[in-house]
Coordinates of C-alpha atoms in Angstrom, one line a residue:
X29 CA -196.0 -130.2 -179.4
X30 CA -194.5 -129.6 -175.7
X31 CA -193.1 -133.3 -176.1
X32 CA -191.4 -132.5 -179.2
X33 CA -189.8 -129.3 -177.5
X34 CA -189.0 -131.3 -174.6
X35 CA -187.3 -133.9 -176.7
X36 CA -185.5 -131.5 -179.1
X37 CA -184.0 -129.3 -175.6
X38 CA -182.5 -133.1 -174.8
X39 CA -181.1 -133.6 -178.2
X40 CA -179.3 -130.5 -178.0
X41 CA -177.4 -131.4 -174.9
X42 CA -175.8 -134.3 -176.0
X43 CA -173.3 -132.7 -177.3
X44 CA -172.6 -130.9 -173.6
X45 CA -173.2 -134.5 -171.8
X46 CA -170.4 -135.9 -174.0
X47 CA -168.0 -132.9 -172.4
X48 CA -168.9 -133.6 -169.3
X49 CA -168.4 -137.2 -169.9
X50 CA -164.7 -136.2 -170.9
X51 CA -163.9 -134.4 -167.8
X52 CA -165.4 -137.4 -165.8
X53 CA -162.9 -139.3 -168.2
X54 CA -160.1 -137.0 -167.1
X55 CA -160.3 -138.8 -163.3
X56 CA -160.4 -142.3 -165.0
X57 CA -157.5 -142.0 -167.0
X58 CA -155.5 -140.4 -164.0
X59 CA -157.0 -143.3 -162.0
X60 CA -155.6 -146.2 -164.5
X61 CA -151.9 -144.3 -165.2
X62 CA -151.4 -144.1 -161.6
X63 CA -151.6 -148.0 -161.5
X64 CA -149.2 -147.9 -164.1
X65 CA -151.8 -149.2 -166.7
X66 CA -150.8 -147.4 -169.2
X67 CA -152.6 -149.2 -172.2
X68 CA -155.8 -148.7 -170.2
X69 CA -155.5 -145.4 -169.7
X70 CA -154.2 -144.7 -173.7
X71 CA -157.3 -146.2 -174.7
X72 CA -159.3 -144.1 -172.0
X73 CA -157.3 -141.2 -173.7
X74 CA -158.4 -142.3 -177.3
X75 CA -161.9 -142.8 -176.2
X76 CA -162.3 -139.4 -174.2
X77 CA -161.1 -137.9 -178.2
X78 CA -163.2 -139.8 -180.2
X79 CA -166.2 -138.4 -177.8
X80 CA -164.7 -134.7 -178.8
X81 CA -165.1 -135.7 -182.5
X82 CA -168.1 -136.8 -181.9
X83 CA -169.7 -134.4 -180.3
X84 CA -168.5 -131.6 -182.7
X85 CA -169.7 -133.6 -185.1
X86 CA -173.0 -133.7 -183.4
X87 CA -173.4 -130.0 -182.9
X88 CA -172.5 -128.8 -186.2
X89 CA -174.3 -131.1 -188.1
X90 CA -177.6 -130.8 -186.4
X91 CA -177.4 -127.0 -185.1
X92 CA -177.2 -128.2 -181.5
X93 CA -174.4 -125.6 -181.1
X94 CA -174.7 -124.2 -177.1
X95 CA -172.8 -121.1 -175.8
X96 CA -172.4 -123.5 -172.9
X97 CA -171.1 -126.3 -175.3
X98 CA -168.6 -123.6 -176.8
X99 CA -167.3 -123.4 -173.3
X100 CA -167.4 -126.8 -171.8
X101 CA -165.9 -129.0 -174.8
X102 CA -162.8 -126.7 -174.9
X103 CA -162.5 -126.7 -171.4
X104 CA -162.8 -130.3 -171.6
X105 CA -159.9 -130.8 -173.9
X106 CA -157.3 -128.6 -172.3
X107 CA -157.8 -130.3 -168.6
X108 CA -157.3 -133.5 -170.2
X109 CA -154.3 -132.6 -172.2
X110 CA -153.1 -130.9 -168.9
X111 CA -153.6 -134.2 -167.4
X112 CA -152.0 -136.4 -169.8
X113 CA -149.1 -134.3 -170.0
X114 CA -149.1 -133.9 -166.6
X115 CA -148.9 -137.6 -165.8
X116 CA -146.3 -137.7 -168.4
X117 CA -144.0 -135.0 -166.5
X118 CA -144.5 -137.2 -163.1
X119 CA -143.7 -140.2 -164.5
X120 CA -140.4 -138.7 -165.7
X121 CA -141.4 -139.2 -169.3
X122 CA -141.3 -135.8 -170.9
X123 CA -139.5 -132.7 -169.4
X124 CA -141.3 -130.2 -167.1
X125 CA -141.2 -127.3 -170.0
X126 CA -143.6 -128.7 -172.0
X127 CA -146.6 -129.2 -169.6
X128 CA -145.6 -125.8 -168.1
X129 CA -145.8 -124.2 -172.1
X130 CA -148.9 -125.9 -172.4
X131 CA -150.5 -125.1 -168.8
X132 CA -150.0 -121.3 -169.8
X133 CA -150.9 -120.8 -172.9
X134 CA -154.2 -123.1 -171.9
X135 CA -154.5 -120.7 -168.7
X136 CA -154.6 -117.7 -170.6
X137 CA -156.9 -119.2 -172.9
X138 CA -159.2 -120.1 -170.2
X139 CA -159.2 -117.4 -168.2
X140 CA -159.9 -114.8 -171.2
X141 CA -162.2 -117.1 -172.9
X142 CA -164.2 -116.9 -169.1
X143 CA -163.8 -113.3 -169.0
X144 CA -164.9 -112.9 -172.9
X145 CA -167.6 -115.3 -172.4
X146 CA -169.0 -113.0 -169.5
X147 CA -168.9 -110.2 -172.2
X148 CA -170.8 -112.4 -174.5
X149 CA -168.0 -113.1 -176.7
X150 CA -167.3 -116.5 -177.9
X151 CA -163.7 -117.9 -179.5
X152 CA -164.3 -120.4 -182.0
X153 CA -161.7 -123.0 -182.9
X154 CA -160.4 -122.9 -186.2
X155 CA -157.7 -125.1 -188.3
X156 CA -154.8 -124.1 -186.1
X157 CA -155.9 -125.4 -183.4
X158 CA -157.4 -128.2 -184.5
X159 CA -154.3 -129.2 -186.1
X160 CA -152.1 -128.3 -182.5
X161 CA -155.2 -130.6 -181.2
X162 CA -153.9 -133.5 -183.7
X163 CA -150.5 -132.9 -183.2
X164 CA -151.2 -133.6 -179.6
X165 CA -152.9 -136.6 -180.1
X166 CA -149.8 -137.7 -181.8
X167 CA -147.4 -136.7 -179.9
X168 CA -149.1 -138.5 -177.0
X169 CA -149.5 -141.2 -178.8
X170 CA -145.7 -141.4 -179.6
X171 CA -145.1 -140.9 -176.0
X172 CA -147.5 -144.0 -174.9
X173 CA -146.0 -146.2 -177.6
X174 CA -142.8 -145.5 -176.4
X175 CA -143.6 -145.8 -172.3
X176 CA -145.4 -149.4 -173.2
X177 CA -143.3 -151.0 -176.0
X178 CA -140.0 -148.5 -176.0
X179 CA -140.5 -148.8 -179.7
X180 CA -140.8 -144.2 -180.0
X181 CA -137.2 -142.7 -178.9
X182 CA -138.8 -139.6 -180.8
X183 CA -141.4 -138.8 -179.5
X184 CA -140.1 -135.5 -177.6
X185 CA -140.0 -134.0 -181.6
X186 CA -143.4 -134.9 -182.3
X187 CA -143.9 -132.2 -178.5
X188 CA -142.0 -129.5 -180.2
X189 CA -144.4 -129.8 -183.7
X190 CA -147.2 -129.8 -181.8
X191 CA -145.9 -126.5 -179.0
X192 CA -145.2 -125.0 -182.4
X193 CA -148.6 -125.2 -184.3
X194 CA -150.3 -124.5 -180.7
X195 CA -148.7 -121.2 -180.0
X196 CA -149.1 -120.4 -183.6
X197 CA -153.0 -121.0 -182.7
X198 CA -152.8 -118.8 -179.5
X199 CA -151.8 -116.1 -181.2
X200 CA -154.2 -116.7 -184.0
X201 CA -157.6 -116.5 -181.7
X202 CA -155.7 -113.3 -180.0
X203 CA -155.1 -111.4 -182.9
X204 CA -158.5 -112.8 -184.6
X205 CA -160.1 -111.9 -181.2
X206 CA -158.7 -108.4 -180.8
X207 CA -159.6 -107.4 -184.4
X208 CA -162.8 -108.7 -184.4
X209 CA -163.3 -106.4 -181.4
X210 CA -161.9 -103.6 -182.6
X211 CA -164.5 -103.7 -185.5
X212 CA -167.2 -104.0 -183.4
X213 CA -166.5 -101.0 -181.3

């Protein structure tokens, strides 16, 4: 019986282990786009969101939902989208605004999701953001289509969709957040 426990505790953590995986991803990919190789570090990109799927997938599916998994996979997603945009503003490729939208509204986020999280309060994604998260994705890959191949003149629009449905998800989880507070007290 202990063996089974033991083995079921594991099973649960995957879903963490791929997060932490991500983050570990976030060096790699900084690694490769600093060497200018940019294909290698798209893919690294692509990879690092297929494990986010994936480990969503894994935690919903079989109940191996964590508060520290509700944490870390977020976490995980804005410091690599703070990367990749970041690496995108040094190399000249999209203006300084956008990382700097994106780096405060992911901030805030992470700052009052810590100080929430201490309260016992978790914020759950919801559509908006997950369709800000695919509008990233997009966007990004746009911009990497058009740093390799110069084959994307327009990708700065695909930045402006996916500002758009973000802030409309920031204010989303702070209204949702606020109201779901309200009726608790």
């Amino acid at each position: 019986r202990q063996k089974g426990d033991t083995n079921m505790k594991f099973k649960k953590q995957i879903p963490n282990m791929l997060s932490v995986f991500r983050l570990i991803l976030i060096g790699v990919f900084i690694a490769l786009f600093k060497n200018e190789r940019y294909l290698l570090s798209f893919f690294v990109y692509l990879f690092a969101f297929g494990t986010d799927i994936l480990d969503g997938w894994l935690a919903r599916r079989n109940n191996w939902i964590t508060n520290v998994g509700k944490v870390l996979d977020p976490l995980a997603d804005k410091l690599m989208l703070i990367a990749v945009l970041a690496c995108f503003w040094f190399k000249g490729v999209i203006p300084l605004y956008i990382m700097l939208i994106i780096l405060a509204k992911d901030a805030i986020m992470i700052i009052v999701g810590g100080i929430l999280y201490s309260k016992h309060v978790v914020v759950y994604a919801d559509w908006f953001g997950k369709i800000a998260t695919g509008l990233f994705v997009g966007a990004i890959t746009l911009t990497f289509l058009q740093l390799e191949f110069g084959i994307c003149p327009f990708y700065l629009y695909a930045y402006f969709a996916a500002i758009a449905a973000a802030l409309i998800s920031f204010f989303h989880y702070g209204i949702n957040t606020f109201i779901r507070n309200r009726k608790k007290k």
